[in-house]
Tab-separated table of C-alpha atoms in Angstrom:
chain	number	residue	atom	x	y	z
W	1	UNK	CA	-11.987	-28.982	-10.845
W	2	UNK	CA	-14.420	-26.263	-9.254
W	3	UNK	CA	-13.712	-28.308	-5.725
W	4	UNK	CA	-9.738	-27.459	-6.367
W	5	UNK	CA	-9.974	-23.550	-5.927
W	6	UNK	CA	-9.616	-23.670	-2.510
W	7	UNK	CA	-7.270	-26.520	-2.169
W	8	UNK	CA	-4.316	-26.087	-0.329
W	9	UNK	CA	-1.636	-26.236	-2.564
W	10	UNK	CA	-0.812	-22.612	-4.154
W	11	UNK	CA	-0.076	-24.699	-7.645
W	12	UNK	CA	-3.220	-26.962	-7.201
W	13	UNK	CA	-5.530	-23.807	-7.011
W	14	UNK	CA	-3.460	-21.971	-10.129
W	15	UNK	CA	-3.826	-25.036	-12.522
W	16	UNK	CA	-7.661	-25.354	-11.541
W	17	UNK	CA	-8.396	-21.870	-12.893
W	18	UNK	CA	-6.360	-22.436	-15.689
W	19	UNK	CA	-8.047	-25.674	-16.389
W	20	UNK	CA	-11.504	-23.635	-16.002
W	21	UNK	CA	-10.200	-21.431	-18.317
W	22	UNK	CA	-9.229	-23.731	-21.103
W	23	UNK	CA	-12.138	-25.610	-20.391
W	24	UNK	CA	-14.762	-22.428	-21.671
W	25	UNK	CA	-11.870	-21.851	-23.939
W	26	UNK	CA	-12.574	-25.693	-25.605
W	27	UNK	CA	-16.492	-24.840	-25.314
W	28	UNK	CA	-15.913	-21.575	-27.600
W	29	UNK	CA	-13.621	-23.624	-30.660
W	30	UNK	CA	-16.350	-26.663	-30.682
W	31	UNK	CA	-19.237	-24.411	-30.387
W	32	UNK	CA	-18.396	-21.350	-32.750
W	33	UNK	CA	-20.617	-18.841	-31.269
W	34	UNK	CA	-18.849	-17.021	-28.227
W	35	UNK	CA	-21.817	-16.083	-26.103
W	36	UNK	CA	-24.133	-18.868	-26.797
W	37	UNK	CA	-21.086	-20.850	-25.436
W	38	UNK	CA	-20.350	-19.404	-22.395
W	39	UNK	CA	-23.948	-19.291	-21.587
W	40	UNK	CA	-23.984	-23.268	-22.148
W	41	UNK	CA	-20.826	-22.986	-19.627
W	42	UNK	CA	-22.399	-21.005	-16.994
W	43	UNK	CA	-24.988	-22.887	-17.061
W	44	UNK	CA	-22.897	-26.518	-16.046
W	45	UNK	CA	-20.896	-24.078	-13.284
W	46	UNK	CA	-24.388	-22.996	-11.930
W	47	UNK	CA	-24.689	-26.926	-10.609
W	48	UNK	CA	-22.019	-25.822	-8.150
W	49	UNK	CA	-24.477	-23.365	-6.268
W	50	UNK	CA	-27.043	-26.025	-4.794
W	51	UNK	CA	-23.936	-28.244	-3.247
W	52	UNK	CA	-22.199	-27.780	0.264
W	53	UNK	CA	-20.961	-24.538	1.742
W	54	UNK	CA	-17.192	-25.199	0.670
W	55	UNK	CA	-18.660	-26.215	-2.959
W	56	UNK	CA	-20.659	-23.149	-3.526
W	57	UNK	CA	-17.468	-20.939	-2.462
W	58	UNK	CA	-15.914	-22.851	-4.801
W	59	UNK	CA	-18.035	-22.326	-7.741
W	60	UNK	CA	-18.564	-18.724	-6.659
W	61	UNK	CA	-14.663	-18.322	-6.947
W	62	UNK	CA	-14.730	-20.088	-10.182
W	63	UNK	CA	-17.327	-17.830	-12.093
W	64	UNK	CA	-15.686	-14.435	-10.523
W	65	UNK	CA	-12.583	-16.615	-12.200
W	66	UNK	CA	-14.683	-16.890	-15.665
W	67	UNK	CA	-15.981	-13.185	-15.498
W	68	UNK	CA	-13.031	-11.682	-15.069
W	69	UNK	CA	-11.340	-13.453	-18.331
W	70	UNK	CA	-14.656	-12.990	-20.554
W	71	UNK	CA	-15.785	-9.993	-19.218
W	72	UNK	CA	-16.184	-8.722	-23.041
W	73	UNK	CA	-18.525	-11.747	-24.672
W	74	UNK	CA	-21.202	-12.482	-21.155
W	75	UNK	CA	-24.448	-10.984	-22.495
W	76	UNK	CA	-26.495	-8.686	-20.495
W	77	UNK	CA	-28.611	-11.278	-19.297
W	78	UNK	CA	-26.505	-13.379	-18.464
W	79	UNK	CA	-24.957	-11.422	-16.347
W	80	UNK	CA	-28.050	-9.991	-15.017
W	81	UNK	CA	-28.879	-13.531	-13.262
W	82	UNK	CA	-25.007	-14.261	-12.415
W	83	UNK	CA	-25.608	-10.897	-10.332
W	84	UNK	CA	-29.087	-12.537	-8.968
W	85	UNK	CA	-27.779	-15.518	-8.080
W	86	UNK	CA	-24.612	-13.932	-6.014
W	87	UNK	CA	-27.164	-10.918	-4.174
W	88	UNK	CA	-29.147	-14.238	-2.729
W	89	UNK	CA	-25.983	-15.972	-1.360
W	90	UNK	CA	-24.858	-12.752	0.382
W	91	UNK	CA	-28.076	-13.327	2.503
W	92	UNK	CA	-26.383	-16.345	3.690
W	93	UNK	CA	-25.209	-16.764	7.419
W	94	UNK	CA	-22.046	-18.377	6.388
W	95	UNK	CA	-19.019	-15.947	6.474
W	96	UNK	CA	-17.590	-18.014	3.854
W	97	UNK	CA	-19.994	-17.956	1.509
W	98	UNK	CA	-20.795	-14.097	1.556
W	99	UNK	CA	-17.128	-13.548	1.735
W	100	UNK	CA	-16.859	-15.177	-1.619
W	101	UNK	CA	-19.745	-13.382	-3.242
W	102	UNK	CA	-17.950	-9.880	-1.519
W	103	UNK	CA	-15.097	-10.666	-3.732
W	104	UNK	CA	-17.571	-11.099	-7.115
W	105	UNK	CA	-18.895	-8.070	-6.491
W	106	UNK	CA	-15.318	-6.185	-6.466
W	107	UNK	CA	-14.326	-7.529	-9.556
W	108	UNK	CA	-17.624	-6.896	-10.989
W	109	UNK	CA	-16.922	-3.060	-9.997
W	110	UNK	CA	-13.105	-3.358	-11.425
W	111	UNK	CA	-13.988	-5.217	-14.685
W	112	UNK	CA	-16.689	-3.506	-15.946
W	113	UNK	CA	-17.673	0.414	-16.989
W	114	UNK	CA	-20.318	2.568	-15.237
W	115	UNK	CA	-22.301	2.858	-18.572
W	116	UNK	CA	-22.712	-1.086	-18.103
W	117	UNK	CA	-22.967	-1.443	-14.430
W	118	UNK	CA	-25.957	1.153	-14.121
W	119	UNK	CA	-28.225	-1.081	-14.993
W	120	UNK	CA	-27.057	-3.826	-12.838
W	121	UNK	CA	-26.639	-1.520	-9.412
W	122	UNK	CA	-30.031	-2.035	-8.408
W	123	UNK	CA	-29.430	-5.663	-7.920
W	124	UNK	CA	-26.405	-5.322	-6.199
W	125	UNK	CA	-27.390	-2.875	-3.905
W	126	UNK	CA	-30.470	-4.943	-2.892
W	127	UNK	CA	-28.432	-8.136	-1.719
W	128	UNK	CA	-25.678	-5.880	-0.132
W	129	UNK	CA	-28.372	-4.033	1.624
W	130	UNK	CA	-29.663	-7.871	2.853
W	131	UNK	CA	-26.691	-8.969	4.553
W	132	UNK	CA	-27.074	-10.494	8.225
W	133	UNK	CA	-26.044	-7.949	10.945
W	134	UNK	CA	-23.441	-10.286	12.575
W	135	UNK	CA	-21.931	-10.580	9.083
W	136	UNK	CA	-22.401	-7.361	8.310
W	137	UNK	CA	-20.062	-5.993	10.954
W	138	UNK	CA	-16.954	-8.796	9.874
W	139	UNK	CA	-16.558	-7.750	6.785
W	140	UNK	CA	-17.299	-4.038	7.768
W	141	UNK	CA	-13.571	-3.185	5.792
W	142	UNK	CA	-14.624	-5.344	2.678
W	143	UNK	CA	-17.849	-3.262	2.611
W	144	UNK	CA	-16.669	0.171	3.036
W	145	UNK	CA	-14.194	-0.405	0.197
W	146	UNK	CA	-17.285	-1.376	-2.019
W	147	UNK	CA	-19.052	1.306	-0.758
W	148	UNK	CA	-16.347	3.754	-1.635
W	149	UNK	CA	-16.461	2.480	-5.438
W	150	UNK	CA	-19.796	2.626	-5.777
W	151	UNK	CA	-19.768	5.992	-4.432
W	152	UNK	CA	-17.239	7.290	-6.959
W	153	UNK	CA	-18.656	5.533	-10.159
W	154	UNK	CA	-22.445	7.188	-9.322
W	155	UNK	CA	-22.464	9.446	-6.395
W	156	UNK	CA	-23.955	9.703	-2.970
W	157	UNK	CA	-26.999	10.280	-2.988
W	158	UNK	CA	-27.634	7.516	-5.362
W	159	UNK	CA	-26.317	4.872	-3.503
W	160	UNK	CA	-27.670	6.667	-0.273
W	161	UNK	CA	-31.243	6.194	-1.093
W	162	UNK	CA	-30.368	2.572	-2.450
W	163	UNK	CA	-29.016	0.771	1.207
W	164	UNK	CA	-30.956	0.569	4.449
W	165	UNK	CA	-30.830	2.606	7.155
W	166	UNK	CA	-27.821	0.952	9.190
W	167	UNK	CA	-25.777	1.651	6.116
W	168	UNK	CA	-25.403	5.158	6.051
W	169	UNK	CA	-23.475	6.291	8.821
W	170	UNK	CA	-20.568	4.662	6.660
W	171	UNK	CA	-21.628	6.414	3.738
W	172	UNK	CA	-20.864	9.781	5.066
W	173	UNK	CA	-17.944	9.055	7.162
W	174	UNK	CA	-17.179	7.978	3.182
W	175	UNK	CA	-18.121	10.926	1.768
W	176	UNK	CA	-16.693	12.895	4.548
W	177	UNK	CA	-13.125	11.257	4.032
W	178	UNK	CA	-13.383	11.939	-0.359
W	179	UNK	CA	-13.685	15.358	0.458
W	180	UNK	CA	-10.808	15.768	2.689
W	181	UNK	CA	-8.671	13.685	0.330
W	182	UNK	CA	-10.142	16.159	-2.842
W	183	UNK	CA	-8.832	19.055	-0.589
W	184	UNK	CA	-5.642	18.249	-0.191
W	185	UNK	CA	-5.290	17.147	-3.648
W	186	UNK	CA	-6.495	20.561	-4.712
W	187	UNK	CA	-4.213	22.652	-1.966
W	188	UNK	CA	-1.453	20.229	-2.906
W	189	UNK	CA	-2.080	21.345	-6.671
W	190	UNK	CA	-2.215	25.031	-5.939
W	191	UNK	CA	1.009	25.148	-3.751
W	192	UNK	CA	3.193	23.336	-7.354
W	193	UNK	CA	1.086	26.063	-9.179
W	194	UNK	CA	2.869	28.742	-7.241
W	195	UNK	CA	5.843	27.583	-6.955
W	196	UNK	CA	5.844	27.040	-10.575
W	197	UNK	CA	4.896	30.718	-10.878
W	198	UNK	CA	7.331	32.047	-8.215
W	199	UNK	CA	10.197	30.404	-10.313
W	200	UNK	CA	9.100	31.682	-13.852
W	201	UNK	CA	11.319	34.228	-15.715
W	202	UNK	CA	10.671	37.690	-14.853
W	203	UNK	CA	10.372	40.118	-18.141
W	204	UNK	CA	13.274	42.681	-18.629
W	205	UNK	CA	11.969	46.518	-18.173
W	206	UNK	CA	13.769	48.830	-21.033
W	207	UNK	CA	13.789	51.991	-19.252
W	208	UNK	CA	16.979	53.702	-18.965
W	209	UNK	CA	17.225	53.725	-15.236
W	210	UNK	CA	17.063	49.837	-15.383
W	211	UNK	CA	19.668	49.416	-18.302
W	212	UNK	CA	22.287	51.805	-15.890
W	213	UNK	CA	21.458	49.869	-12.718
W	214	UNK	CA	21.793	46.395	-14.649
W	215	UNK	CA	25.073	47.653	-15.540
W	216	UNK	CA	26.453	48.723	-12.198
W	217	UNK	CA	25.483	44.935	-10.890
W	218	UNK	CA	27.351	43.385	-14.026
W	219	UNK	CA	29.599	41.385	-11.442
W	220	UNK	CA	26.276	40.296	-9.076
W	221	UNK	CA	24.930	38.803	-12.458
W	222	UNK	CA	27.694	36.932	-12.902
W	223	UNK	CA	28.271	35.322	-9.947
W	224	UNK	CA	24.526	33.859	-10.018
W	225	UNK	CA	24.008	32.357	-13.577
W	226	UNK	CA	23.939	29.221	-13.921
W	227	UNK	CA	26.835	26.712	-15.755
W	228	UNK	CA	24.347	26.589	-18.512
W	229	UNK	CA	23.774	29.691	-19.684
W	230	UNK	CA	27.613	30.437	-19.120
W	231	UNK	CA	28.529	28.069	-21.852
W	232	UNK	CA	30.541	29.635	-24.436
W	233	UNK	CA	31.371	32.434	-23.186
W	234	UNK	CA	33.490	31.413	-20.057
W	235	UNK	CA	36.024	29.693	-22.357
W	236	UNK	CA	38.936	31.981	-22.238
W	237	UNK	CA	37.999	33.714	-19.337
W	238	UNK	CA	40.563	34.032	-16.296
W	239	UNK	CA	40.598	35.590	-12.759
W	240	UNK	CA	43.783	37.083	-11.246
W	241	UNK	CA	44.368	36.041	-7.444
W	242	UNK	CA	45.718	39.602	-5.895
W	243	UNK	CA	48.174	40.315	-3.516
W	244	UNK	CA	47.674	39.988	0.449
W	245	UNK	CA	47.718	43.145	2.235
W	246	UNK	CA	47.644	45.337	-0.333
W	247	UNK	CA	51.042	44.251	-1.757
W	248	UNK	CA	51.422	45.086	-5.354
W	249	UNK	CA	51.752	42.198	-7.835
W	250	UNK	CA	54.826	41.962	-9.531
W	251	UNK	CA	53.923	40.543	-12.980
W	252	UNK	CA	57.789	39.935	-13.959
W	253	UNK	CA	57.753	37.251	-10.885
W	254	UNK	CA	57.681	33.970	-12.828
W	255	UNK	CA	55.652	32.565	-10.046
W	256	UNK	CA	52.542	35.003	-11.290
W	257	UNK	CA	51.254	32.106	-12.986
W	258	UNK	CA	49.870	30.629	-10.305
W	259	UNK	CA	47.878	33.397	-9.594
W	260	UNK	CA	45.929	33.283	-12.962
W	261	UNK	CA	42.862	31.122	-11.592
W	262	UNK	CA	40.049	29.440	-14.332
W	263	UNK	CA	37.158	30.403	-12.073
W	264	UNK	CA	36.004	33.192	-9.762
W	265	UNK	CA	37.164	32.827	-6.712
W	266	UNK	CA	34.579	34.828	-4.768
W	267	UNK	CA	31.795	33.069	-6.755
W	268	UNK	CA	30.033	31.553	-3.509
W	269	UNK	CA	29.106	28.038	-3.714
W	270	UNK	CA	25.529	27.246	-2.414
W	271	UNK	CA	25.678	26.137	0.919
W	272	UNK	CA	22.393	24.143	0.965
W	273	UNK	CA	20.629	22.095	-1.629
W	274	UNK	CA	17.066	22.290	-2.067
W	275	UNK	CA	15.420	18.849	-1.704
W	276	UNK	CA	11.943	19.996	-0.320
W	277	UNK	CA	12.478	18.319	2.689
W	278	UNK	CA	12.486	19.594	6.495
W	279	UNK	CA	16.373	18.990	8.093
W	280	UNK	CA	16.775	18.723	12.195
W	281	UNK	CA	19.594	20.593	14.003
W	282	UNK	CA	21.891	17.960	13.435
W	283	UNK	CA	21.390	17.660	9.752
W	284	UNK	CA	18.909	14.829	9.745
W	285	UNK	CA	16.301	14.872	7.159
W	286	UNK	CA	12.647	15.000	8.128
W	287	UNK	CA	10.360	13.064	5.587
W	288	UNK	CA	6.714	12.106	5.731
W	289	UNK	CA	4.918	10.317	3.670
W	290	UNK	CA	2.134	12.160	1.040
W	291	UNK	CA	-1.357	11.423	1.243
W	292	UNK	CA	-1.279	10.517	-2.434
W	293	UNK	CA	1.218	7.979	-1.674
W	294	UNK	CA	-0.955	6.340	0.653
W	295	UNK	CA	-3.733	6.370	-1.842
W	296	UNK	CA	-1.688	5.119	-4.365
W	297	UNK	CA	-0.601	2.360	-2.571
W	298	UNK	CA	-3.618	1.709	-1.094
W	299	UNK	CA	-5.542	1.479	-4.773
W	300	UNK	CA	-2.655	-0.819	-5.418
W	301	UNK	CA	-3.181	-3.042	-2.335
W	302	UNK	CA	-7.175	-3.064	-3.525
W	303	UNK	CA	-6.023	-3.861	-6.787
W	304	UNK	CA	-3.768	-7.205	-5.595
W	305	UNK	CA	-7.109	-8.280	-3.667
W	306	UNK	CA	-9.112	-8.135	-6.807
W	307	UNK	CA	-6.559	-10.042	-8.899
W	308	UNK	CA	-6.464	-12.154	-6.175
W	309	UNK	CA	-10.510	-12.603	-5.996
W	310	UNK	CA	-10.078	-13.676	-9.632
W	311	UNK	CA	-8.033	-16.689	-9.507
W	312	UNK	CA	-5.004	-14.908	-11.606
W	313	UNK	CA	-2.293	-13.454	-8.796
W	314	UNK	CA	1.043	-14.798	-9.214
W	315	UNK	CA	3.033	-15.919	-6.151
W	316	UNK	CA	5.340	-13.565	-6.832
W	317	UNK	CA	2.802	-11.339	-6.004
W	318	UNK	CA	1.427	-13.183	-2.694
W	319	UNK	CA	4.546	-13.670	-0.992
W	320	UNK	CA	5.044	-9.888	-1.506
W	321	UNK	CA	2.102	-9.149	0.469
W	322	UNK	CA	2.753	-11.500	3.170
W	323	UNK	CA	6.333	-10.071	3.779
W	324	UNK	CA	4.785	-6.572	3.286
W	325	UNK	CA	2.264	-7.697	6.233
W	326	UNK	CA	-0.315	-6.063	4.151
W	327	UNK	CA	-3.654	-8.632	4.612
W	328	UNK	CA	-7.079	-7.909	5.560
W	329	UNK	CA	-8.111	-9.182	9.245
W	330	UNK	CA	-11.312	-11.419	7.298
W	331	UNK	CA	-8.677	-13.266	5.144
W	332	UNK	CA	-7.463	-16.381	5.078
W	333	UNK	CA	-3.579	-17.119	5.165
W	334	UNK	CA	-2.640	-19.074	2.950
W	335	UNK	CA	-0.239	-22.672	4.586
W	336	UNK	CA	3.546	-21.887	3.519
W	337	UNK	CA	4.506	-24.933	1.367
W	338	UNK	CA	7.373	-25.814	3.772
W	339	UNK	CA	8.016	-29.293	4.655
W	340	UNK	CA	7.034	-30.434	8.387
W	341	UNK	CA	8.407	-33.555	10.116
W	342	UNK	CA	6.182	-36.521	10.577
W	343	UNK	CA	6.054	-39.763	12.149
W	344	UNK	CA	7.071	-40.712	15.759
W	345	UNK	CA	9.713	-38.945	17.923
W	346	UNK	CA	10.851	-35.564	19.319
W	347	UNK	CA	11.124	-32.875	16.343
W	348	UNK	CA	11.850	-29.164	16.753
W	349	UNK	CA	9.153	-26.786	15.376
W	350	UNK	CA	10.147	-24.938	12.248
W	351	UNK	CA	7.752	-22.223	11.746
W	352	UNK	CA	7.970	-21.274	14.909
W	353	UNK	CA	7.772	-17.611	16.020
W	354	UNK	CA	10.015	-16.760	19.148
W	355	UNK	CA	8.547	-14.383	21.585
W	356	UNK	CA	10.549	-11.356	22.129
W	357	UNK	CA	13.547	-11.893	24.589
W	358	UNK	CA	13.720	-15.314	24.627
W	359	UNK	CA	17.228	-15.921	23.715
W	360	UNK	CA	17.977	-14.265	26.781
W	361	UNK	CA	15.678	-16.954	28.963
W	362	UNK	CA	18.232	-19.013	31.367
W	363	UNK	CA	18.245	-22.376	30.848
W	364	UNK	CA	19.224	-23.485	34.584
W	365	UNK	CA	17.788	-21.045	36.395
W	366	UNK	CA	14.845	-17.813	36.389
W	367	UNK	CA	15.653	-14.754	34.868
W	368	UNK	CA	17.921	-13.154	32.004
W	369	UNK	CA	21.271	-13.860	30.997
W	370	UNK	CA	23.950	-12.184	29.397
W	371	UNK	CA	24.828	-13.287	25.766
W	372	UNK	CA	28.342	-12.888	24.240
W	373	UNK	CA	28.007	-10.332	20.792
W	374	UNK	CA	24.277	-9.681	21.381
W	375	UNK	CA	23.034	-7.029	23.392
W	376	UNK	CA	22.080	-6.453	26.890
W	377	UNK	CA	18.899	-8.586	28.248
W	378	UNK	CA	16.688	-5.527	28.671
W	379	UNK	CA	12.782	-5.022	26.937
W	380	UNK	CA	14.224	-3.723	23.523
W	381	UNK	CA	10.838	-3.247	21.221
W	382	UNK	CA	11.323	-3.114	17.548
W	383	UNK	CA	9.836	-0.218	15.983
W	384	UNK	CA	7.714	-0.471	12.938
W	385	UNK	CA	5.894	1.044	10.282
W	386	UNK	CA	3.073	-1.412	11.033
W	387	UNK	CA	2.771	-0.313	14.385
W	388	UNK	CA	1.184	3.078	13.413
W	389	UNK	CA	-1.747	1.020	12.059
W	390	UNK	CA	-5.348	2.292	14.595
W	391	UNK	CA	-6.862	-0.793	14.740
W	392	UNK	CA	-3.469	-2.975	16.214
W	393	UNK	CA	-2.742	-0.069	18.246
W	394	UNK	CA	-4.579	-1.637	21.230
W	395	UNK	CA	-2.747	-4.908	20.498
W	396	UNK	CA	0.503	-2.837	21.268
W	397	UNK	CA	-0.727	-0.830	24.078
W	398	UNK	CA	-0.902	-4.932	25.380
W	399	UNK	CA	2.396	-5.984	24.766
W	400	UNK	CA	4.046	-3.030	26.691
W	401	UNK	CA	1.530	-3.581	29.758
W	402	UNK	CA	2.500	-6.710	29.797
W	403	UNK	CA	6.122	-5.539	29.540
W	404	UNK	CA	5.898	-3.389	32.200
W	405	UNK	CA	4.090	-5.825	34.615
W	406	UNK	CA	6.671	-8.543	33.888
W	407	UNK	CA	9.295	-5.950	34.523
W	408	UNK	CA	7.191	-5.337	37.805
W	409	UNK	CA	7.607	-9.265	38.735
W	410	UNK	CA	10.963	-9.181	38.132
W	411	UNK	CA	11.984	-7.041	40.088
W	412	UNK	CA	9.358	-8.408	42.891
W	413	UNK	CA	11.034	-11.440	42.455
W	414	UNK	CA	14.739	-10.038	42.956
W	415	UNK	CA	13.968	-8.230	46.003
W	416	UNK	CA	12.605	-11.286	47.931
W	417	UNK	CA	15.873	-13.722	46.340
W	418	UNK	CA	18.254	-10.940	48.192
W	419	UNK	CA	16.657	-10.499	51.194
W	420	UNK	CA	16.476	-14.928	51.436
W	421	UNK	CA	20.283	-14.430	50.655
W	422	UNK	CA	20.620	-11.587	53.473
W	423	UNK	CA	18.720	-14.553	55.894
W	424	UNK	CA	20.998	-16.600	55.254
């Protein structure tokens, strides 16, 4: 069962959780005390460690799998060696192996309170701080997202003086980036604060002076309230369109009826709504994205890799994150269950990924050809949201070099093909 967490299948790994699940589930019913059972458990899953490298991933996947769905009955203790056992594997060289006991850790952070965790950060801290240097710097992203939790649960300076040397340039770049994230939370509070004041209700002054110039701008008041407060007391009221040119209005003309309007007709209507965004010259609105969006979403993103760590993500959930094109460089991809010719003979790949332009490619000749309802052959480069990403920006820098340079050849190429054609 522990061997089956890393199987292939998406439905072969879900039904081995759920079958380690209902397994400590079955200890619990026969054994009638909760922790002394899962203790006897643990214990059987422990086996697991002393195996091959693919079965102690597996049984470290399968206790962060247990942990996270009895969080509430492990003892102390307990836990205190589970935590022992995972800060010696991180020492490992294997990528696979730390990798697994990275993810342990996470949901160790996510499952449990800072109250509880205190006394288990010491351990922790000592088997993080013992990671090899080559490993060290592949799972740099996995790190500084632990890093950043442990930094917010109990401070700097604590888990400063608790890592090595090599560890705390990241701290502070850390540190450095909470504070400017803090700041603009806090400027970001104080500008709705005064907006919110701006648009209170201003108190009325009772001074005579005020009460004779309120009354002089009766009409100005009218024009800017709001339907709201009008309510009741615009039922019954009329406006009477006057004469052009000073013509008098003859009220015996049985067309003066269609004069008598229901609403003011110089009442201006507001020419511009106020949606908080910037508009171009051409009407276009300008909108960029909030800094708390992108924490949100990236606390949510954190949150689908811990679920994930644990065994219990859906595919719903998974295929989401694929399509979204939101994965870590360190992990794996998961094989799409899609069904693949076999056997002998000539078969067309389906999974396939077509390069860029290559329904343009000639099939007689060199060069690019023109295709009836698509559009011209020339080096069209879709535009994405992902591309704004630093670390693939020198992966795209790449692709339009080599864009350029095959743009170079081909027109290299065209020159010499006229001037053989000119020879000839």
């Amino acid at each position: 069962v522990i061997i089956c967490t890393k199987e292939v299948s998406v439905g072969a790994r879900k039904n081995a959780y759920n079958l380690l699940v209902e397994i400590g589930n079955a200890f619990v019913r026969f054994c009638g005390n909760t922790k002394d059972a899962l203790e006897q458990y643990l214990v059987l899953v422990y086996a697991g460690l002393t195996g091959s490298v693919t079965m102690i991933t597996c049984t470290v996947l399968a206790l962060t799998r247990l942990v996270f769905e009895y969080k509430d009955s492990i003892e102390v203790t307990t836990m205190e060696q589970l935590l022992h056992n995972i800060s010696l594997l991180l020492t490992s060289r294997t990528r696979e192996i730390v990798k697994a006991a990275l993810g342990f850790i996470k949901v160790i952070l996510f499952i449990m309170d800072p109250k509880t965790l205190a006394s288990h950060v010491t351990v922790m801290m000592e088997g993080i701080g013992n990671i090899k240097d080559d490993v060290r710097r592949h799972f740099r992203t996995k790190l500084k997202n632990i890093f950043t939790k442990f930094i917010r649960k109990f401070g700097f300076e604590l888990v400063k003086s608790m890592l090595p040397a090599e560890h705390h340039k990241v701290l502070i770049n850390i540190r450095k980036a909470e504070a400017r994230t803090k700041r603009r939370k806090q400027a970001a509070e104080q500008k709705d604060d005064s907006e919110s004041e701006e648009e209170a209700p201003k108190t009325k002054n009772d001074s005579i002076e005020d009460i004779l110039a309120e009354s002089d701008s009766d009409l100005s008041e009218d024009e800017g309230k709001a339907p709201k407060k009008a309510g009741k007391q615009q039922k019954g009221r009329a406006w009477l369109k006057e004469g052009e040119e000073d013509d008098p209005l003859n009220f015996l003309d049985p067309k003066v009826s269609h004069r008598v309007l229901a609403t003011n007709p110089e009442l201006k209507k507001s020419a511009r709504v106020e949606h908080g965004f910037k508009v171009t010259s051409d009407g276009r609105l300008i909108i960029r994205e909030d800094e708390e969006e992108d924490v949100k979403d990236k606390d949510e993103g954190e949150m689908k890799d811990i679920l994930e760590e644990a065994g219990v993500k859906s595919k719903k959930s998974q295929k989401r994150k694929f399509q979204d094109g939101n994965f870590d460089e360190d992990m794996d991809i998961e094989p799409q269950l899609k069904y693949k010719a076999g056997g002998s003979g000539i078969h067309r790949p389906l999974g396939g990924s077509q390069d860029i332009g290559a329904d343009y490619k000639s099939k007689k000749g060199k060069g690019d050809v023109k295709k009836k309802g698509k559009l011209d052959p020339y080096a069209y480069i879709p535009l994405k949201k992902a591309q704004l990403n630093r670390r693939k920006r020198a992966k795209l820098q790449g692709q339009f070099k080599g864009m350029v340079r095959g743009a170079q050849k081909g027109a290299l190429s065209g020159k010499k093909m006229q001037k053989k054609k000119r020879k000839a």
